[in-house]
C-alpha positions as CSV (number, residue, x, y, z in Angstrom):
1,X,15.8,11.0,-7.6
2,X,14.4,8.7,-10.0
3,X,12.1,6.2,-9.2
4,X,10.5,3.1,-10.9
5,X,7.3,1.4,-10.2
6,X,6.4,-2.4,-11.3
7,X,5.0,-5.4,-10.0
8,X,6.1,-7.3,-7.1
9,X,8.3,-10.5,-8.7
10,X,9.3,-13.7,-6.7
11,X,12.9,-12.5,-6.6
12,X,11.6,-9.2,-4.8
13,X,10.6,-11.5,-1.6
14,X,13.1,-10.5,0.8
15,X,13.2,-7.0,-0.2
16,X,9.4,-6.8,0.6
17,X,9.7,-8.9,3.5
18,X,12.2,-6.4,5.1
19,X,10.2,-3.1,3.8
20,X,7.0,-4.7,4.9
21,X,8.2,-5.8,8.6
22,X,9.6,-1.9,8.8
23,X,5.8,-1.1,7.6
24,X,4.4,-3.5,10.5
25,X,7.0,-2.1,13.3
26,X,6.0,1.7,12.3
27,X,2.2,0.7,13.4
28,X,3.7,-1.1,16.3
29,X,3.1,-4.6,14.6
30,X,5.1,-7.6,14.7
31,X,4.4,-9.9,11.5
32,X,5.3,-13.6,12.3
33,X,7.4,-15.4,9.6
34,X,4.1,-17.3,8.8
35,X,1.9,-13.7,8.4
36,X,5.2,-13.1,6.2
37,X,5.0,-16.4,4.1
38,X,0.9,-16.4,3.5
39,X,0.6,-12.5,2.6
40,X,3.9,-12.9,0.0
41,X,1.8,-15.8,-1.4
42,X,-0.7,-13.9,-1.6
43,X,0.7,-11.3,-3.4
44,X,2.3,-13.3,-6.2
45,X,-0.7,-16.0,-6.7
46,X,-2.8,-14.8,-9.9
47,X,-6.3,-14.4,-9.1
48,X,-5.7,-13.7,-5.0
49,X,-7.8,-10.3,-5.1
50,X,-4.6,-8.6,-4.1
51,X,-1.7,-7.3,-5.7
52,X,1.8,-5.6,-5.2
53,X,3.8,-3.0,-6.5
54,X,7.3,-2.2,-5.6
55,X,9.2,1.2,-6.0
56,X,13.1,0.7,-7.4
57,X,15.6,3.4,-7.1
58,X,19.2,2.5,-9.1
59,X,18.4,-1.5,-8.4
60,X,16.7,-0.8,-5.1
61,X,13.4,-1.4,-3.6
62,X,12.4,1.4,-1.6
63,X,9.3,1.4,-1.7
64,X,6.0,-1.3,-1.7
65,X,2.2,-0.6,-2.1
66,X,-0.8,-3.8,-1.7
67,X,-3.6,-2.7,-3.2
68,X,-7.2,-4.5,-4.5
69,X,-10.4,-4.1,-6.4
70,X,-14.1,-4.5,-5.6
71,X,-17.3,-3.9,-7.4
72,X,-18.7,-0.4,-6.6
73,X,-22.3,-0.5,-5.0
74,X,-22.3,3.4,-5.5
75,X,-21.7,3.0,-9.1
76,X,-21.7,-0.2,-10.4
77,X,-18.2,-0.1,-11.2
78,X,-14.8,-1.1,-9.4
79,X,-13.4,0.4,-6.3
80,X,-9.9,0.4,-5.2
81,X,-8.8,0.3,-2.3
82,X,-4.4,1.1,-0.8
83,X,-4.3,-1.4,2.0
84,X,-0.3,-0.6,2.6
85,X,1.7,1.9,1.4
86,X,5.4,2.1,2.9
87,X,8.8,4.1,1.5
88,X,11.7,3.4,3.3
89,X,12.6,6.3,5.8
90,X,15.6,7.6,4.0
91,X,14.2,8.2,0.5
92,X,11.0,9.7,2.2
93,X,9.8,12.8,0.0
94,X,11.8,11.9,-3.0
95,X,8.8,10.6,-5.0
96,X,8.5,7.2,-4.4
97,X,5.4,7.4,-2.3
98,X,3.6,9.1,-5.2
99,X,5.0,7.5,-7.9
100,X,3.0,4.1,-5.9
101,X,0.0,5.7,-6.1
102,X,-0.1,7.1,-9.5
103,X,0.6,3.8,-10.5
104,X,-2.3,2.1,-8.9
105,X,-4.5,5.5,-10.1
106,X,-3.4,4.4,-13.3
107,X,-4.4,1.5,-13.5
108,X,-8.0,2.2,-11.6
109,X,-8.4,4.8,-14.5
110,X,-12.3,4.1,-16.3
111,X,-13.3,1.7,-13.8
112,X,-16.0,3.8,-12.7
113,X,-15.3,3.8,-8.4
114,X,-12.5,5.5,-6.7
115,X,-9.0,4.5,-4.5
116,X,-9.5,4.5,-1.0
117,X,-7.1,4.3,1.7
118,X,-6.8,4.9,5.7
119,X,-3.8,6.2,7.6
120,X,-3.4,6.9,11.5
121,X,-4.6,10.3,12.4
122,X,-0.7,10.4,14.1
123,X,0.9,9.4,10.2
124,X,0.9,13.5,9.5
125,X,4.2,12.7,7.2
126,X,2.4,9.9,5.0
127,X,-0.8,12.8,5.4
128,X,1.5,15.6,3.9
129,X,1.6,13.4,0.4
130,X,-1.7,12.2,0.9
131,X,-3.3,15.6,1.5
132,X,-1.4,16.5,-2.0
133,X,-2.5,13.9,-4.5
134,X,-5.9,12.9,-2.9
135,X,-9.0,14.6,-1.5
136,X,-9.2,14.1,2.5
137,X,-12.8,12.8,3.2
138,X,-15.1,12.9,6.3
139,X,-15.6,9.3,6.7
140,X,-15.0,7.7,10.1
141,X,-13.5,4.1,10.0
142,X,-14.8,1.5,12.7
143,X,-13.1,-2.0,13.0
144,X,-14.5,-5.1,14.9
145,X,-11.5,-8.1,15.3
146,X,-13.0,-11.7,14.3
């Protein structure tokens, strides 16, 4: 299968709404249309501190990734950080997945930090990819809702 990666584009909207509601439903989230409209704002508005790449296969989105950059305490540079990554179910192992993260590798290259990302401990599919393109580290994640 081939697959293409690029950034998200205004016309991709309803594509990535429907990939990222699938994304929301899989972690037993419901986005609200207005969760929908501010993140897709978001995602297209220069400057936001977040961007989006999409994965195309023959005219197809299949795939979507929201990723961002911070300065790097550790090392004065940038870190990057994979907030969402989702493939659609049936294209799953085809490349799509990696071809997301190369891209955002790719474009972290010579900034000095490293791209991050968390999964569920229960994601062991999205771990299989993950276990083969990244190094799995000891770090525990804690969260506090404000």
């Amino acid at each position: 299968m081939t697959v293409s990666v690029r950034d998200l584009a205004a016309d991709d909207l309803p594509a990535w709404r429907e990939l990222f509601r699938a994304y929301g439903g899989f972690y037993e989230t419901e986005f609200s249309d207005d969760v929908l409209n501010r993140v897709g704002a978001l995602l297209l508005a220069e400057g936001s501190g977040i961007d989006a790449l999409v994965a195309e296969h023959n005219g197809e989105i299949v795939g979507i990734a929201h990723y961002r950059s911070h300065p790097d305490t550790f090392s004065g540079g940038r870190d990057w950080y994979l907030d969402d990554l989702f493939v659609t179910p049936e294209v799953r192992g085809a490349g799509a997945g990696r071809a997301l993260i190369a891209a955002i590798t790719e474009r972290a290259a010579g900034s000095g930090g490293s791209l991050r990302w968390i999964t569920a401990d229960t994601n062991e599919t999205a771990q299989a990819l993950y276990d083969k393109v990244a190094t799995r580290t000891t770090w525990v994640t804690y969260e506090v809702r404000v």
